[in-house]
CSV table of C-alpha atoms in Angstrom, one decimal:
chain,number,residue,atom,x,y,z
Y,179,UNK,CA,36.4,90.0,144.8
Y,180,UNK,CA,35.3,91.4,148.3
Y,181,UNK,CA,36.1,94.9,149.1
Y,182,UNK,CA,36.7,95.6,152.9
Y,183,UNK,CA,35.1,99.2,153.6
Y,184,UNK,CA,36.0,101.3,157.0
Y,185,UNK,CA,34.0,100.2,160.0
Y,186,UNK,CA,32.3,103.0,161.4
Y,187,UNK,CA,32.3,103.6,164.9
Y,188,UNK,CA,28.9,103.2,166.9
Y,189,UNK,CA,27.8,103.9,170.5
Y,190,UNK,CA,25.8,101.5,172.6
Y,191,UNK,CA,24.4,103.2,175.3
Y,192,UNK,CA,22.4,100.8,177.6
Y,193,UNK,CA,18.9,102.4,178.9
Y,194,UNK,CA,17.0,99.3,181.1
Y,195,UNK,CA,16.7,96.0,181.7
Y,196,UNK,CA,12.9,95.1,181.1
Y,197,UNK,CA,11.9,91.5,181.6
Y,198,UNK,CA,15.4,90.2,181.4
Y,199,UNK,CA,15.8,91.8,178.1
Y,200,UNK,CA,17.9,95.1,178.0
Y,201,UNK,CA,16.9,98.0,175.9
Y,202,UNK,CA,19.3,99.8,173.9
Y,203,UNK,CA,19.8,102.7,171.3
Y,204,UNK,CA,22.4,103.0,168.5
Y,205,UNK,CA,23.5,106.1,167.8
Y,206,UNK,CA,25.5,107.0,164.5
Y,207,UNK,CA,25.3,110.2,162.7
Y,208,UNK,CA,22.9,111.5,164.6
Y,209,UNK,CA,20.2,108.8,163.9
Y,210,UNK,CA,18.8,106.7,166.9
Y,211,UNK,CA,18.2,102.9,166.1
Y,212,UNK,CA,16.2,100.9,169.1
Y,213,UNK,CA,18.5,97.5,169.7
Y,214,UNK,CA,17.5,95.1,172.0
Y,215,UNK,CA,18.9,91.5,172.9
Y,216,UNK,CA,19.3,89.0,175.8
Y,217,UNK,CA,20.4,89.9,178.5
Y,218,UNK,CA,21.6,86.2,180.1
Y,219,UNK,CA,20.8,82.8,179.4
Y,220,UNK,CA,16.8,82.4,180.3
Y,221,UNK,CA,16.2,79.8,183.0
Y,222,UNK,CA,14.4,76.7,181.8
Y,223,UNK,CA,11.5,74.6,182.9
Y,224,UNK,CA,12.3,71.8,181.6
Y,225,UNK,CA,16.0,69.5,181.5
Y,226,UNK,CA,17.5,66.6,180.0
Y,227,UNK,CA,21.0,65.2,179.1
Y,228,UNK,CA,21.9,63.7,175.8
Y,229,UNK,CA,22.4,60.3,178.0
Y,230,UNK,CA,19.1,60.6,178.8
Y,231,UNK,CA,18.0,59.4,175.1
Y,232,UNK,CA,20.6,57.1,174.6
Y,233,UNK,CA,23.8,59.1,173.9
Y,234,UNK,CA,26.7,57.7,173.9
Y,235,UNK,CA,30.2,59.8,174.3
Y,236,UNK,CA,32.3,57.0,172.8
Y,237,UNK,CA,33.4,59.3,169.8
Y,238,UNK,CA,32.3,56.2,167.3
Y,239,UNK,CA,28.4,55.6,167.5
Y,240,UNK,CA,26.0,57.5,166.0
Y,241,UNK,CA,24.0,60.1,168.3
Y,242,UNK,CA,22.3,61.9,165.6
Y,243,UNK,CA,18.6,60.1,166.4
Y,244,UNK,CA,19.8,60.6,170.1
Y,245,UNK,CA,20.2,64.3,169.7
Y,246,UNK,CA,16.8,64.2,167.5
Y,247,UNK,CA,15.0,62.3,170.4
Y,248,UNK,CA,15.7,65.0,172.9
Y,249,UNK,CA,14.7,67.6,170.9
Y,250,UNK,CA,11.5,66.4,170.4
Y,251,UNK,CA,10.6,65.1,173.3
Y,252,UNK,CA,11.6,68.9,174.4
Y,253,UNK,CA,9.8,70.6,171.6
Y,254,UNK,CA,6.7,69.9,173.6
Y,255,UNK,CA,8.2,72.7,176.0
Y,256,UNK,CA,8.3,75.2,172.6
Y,257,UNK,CA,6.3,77.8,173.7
Y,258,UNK,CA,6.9,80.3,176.6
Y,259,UNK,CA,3.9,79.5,178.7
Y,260,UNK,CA,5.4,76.2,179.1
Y,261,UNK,CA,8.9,77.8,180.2
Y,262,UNK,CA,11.2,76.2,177.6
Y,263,UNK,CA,13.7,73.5,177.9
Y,264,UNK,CA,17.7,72.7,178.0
Y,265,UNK,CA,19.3,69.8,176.4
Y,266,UNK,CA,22.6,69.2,178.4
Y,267,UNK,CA,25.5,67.4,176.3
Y,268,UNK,CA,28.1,66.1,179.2
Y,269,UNK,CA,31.4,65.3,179.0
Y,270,UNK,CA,32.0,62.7,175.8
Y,271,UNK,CA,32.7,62.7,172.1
Y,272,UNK,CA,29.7,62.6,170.7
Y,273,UNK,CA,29.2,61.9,166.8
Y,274,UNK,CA,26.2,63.4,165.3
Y,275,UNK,CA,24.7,64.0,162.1
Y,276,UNK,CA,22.5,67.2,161.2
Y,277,UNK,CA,19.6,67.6,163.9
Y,278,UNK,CA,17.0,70.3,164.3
Y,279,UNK,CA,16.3,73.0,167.2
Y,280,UNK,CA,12.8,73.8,168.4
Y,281,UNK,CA,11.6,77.5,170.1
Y,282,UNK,CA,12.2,78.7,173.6
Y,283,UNK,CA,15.3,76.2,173.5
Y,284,UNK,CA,18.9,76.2,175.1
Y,285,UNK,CA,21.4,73.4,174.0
Y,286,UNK,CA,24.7,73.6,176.3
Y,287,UNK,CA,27.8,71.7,175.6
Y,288,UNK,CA,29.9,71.1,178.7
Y,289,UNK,CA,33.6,72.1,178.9
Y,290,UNK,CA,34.6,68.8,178.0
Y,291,UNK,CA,31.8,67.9,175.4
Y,292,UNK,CA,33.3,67.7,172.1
Y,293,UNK,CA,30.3,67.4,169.3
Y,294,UNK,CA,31.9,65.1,166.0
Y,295,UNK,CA,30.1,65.9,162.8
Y,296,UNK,CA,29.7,62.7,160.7
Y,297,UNK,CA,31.2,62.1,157.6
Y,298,UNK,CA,28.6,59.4,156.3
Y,299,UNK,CA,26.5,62.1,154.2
Y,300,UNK,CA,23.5,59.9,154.4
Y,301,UNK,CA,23.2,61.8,158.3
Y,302,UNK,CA,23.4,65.2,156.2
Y,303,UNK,CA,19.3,66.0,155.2
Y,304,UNK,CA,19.1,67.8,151.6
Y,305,UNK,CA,17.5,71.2,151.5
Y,306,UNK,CA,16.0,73.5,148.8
Y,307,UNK,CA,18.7,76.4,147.8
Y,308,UNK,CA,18.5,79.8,149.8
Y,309,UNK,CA,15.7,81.3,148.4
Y,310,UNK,CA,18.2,85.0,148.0
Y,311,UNK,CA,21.0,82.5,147.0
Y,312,UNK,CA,19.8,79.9,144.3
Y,313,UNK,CA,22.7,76.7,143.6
Y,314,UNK,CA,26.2,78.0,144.2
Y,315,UNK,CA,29.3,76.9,143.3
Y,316,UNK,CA,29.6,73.5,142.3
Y,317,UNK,CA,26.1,72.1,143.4
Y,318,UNK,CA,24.0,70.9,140.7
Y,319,UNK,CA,20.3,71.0,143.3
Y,320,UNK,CA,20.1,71.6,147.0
Y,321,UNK,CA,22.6,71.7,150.0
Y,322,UNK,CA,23.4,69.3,153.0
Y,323,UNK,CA,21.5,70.6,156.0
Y,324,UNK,CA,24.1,72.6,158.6
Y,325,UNK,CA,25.3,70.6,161.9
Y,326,UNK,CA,23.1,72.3,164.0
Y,327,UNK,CA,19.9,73.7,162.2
Y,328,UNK,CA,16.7,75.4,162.7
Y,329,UNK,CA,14.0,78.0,161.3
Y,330,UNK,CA,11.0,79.7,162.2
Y,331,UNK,CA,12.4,80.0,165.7
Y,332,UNK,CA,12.3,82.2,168.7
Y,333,UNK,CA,14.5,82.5,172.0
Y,334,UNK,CA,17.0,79.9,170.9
Y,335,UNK,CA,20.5,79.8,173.0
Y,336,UNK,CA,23.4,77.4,171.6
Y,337,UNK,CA,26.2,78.1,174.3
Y,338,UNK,CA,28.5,76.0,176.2
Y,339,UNK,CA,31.4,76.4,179.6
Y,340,UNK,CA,33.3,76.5,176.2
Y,341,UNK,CA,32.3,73.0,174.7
Y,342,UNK,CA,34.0,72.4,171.2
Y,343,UNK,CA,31.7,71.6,167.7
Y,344,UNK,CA,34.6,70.1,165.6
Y,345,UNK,CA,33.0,69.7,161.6
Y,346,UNK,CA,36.2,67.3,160.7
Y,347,UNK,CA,35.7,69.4,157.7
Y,348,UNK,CA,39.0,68.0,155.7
Y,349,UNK,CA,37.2,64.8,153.7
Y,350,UNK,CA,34.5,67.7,152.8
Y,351,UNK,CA,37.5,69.7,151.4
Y,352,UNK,CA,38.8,67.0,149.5
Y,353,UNK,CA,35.7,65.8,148.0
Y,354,UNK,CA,34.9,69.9,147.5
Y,355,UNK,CA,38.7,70.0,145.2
Y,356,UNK,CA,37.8,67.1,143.6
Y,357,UNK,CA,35.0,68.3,142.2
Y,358,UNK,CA,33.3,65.0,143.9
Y,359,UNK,CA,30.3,66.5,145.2
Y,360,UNK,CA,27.0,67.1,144.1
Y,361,UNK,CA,25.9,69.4,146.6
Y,362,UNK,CA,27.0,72.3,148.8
Y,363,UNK,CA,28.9,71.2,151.9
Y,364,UNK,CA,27.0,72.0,155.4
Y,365,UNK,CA,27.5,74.9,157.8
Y,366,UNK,CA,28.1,74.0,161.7
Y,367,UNK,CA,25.4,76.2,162.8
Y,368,UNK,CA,22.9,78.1,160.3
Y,369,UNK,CA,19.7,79.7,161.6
Y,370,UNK,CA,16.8,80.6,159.3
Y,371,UNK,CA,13.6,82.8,159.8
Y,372,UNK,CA,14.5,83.3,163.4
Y,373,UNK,CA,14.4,86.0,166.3
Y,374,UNK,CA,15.9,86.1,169.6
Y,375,UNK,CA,19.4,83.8,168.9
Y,376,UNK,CA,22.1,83.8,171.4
Y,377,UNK,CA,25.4,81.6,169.9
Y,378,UNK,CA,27.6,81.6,172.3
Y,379,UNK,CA,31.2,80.3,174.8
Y,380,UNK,CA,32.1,77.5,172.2
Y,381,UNK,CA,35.1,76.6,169.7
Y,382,UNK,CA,34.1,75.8,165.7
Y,383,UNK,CA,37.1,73.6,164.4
Y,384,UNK,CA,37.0,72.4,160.7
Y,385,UNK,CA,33.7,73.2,159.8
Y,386,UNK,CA,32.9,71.9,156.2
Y,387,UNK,CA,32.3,75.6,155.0
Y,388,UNK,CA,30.9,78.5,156.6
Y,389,UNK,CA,31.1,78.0,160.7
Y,390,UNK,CA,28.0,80.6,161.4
Y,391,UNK,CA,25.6,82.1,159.6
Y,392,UNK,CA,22.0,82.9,160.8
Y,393,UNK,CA,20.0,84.5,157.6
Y,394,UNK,CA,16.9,85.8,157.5
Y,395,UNK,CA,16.7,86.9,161.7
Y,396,UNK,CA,16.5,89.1,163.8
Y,397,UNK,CA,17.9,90.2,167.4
Y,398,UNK,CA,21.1,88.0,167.1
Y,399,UNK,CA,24.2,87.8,169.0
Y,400,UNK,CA,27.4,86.1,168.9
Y,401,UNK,CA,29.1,86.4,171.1
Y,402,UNK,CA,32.6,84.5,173.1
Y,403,UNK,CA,33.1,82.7,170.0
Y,404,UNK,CA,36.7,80.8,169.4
Y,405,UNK,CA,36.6,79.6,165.5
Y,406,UNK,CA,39.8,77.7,164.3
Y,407,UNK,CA,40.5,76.1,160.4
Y,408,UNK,CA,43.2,76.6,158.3
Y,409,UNK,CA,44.0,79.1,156.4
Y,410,UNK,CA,44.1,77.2,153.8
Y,411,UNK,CA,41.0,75.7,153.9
Y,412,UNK,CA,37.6,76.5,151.3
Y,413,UNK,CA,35.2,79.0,152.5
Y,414,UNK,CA,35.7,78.1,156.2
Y,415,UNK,CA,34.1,81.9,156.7
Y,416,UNK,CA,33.7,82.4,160.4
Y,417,UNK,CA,30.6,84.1,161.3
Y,418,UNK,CA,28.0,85.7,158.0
Y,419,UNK,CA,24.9,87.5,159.2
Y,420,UNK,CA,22.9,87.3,155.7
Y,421,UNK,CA,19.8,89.3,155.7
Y,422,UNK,CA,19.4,89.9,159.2
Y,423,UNK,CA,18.3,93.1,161.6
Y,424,UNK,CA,19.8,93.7,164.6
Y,425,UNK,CA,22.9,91.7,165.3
Y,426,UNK,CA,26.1,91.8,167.5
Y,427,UNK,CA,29.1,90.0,166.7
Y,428,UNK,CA,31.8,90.3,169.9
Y,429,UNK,CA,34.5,88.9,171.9
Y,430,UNK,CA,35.5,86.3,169.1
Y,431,UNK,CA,38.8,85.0,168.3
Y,432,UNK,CA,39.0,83.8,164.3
Y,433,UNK,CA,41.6,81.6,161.9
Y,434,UNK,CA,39.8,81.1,158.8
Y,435,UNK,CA,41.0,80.1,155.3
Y,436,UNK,CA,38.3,82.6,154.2
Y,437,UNK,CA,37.1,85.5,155.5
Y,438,UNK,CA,36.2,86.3,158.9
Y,439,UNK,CA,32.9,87.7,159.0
Y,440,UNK,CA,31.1,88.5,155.7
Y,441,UNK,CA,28.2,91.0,156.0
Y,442,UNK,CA,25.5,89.1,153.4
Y,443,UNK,CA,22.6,89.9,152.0
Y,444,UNK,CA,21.8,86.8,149.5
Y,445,UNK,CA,24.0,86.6,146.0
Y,446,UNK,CA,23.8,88.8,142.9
Y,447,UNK,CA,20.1,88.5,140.9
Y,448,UNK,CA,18.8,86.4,143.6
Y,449,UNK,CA,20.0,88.3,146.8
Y,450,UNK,CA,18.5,91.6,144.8
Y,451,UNK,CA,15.3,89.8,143.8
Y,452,UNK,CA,14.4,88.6,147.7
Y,453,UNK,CA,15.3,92.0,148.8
Y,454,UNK,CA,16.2,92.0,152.7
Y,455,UNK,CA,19.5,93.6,153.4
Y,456,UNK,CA,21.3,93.5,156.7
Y,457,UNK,CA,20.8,96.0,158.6
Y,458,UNK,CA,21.6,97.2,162.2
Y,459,UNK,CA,24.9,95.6,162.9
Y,460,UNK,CA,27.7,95.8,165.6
Y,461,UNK,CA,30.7,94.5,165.0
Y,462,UNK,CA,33.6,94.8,168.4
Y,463,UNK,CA,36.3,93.0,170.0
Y,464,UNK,CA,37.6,90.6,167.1
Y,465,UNK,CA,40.8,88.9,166.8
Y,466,UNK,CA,40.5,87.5,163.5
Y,467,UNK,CA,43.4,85.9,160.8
Y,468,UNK,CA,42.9,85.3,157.8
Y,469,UNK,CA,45.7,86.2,155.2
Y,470,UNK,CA,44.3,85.9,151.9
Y,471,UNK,CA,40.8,86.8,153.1
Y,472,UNK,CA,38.8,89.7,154.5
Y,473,UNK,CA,38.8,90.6,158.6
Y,474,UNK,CA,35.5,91.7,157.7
Y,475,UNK,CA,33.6,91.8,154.0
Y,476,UNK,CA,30.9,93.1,152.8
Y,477,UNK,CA,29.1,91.1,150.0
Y,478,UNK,CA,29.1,87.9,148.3
């Protein structure tokens, strides 16, 4: 059982802009915490749309090796010298399996771009368990790769003029009550081992299980984030840093059928053995319902 804790008020008092990254400190009790973060979406050097690699919006075919494509083709851009890259997804519904991000990377859904997550799991990669988590719940070895997925990462922006990501999460649930699957269900987004992550300006609907959760990063923020799913649904958290430093969570609007955000730091014997807590968190401007389930928890 979670138990939800008092949030403690902090102020964010903004000193500079340096290099298009602002410089902040966090004050609370006395104690001075340096913060910093993004200030806007970096300009690119390099573009392409979906369509350019063969997308097609039709809601039916496959884009996955599409969205793959791109991605590659753009991870030659990966480091900062070479100025980065943007893969555009235009208006459409575009069905996708699990794909991969690469470094110094923005991918921007337009207004009316509507992502699809397959249901054909054989478009879902296996992965080894969380290192701080081990198999959980009813997995019996590894876990389907999230929607959108990356680690070892830096300067990584998923944001959108309010583009939707819908998991179509309800054949998940079912196989998940039926005791039908053999491993965990996939996240819409999860972020591993990174630093400088901007997720923001989109709607989640139906994710499979959690909707967000960058673990093991640093310098996060979330940030203009609609996430809908009902409130019945299984561990549909919304957004779960998990063993990350410097974070801000803001401006979202949450329905979950689980809780909100859950403040993680791995689970039980393996969480204590990998030993990175989260740290250096703000937490503002939520709407969140859940009514069985935590506005905001702390702990698996």
């Amino acid at each position: 059982m979670k138990i939800v804790v008092g949030v403690a008020v902090i102020l964010l008092v903004l000193l500079g802009t340096i290099n298009n990254v602002v410089v902040a400190k966090i004050k609370k009790n006395n104690n001075e915490l340096e913060y910093s973060y993004s200030a806007s979406i970096s300009c690119r050097s390099q573009s392409v749309s979906l369509a350019d690699f063969g997308g097609v919006g039709d809601g039916t075919t496959s884009n996955t090796k599409a969205f793959q494509s791109a991605i590659n083709y753009l991870s030659r851009f990966s480091s900062q010298s070479k100025g980065g890259s943007l893969l555009y997804v235009p208006p459409g519904k575009w069905l996708t399996g699990s794909f991969n991000l690469t470094s110094h990377f923005t991918l921007f859904l337009h207004k009316n771009a509507l992502l699809l997550a397959s249901q054909d799991e054989n478009e879902w990669p296996l992965l080894e368990p969380l290192p701080s988590y081990g198999l959980r719940g009813n997995s019996t070895g590894g876990r389907f790769s999230s929607l959108i997925f990356g680690t070892n990462l830096t300067d990584v922006i998923i944001t959108g003029d309010n583009g939707t990501i819908h998991g179509q999460g309800e054949s998940w649930w079912k196989k998940y009550r039926a005791g039908e699957l053999k491993h965990e269900r996939p996240f819409l987004i999860e972020l591993l081992f990174s630093e400088n992550v901007q997720i923001s300006n989109l709607t989640l609907i139906d994710s499979p299980n959690w909707n967000i959760h960058p673990v093991y990063c640093n310098n996060v923020i979330i940030q203009g984030i609609t996430i809908l799913a009902p409130v019945t649904s299984p561990n549909t958290d919304g957004i779960n840093p998990d063993s990350c430093t410097n974070t801000r969570i803001e401006d979202c609007y949450i329905v979950s059928g689980d809780d909100c955000v859950a403040i993680k730091s791995g689970l039980d014997k393996a969480g204590i053995a990998f030993g990175m807590p989260t740290k250096h968190l703000i937490i503002r401007h939520l709407t969140c319902i859940s009514p069985t389930s935590a506005v905001i928890g702390l702990g698996s």
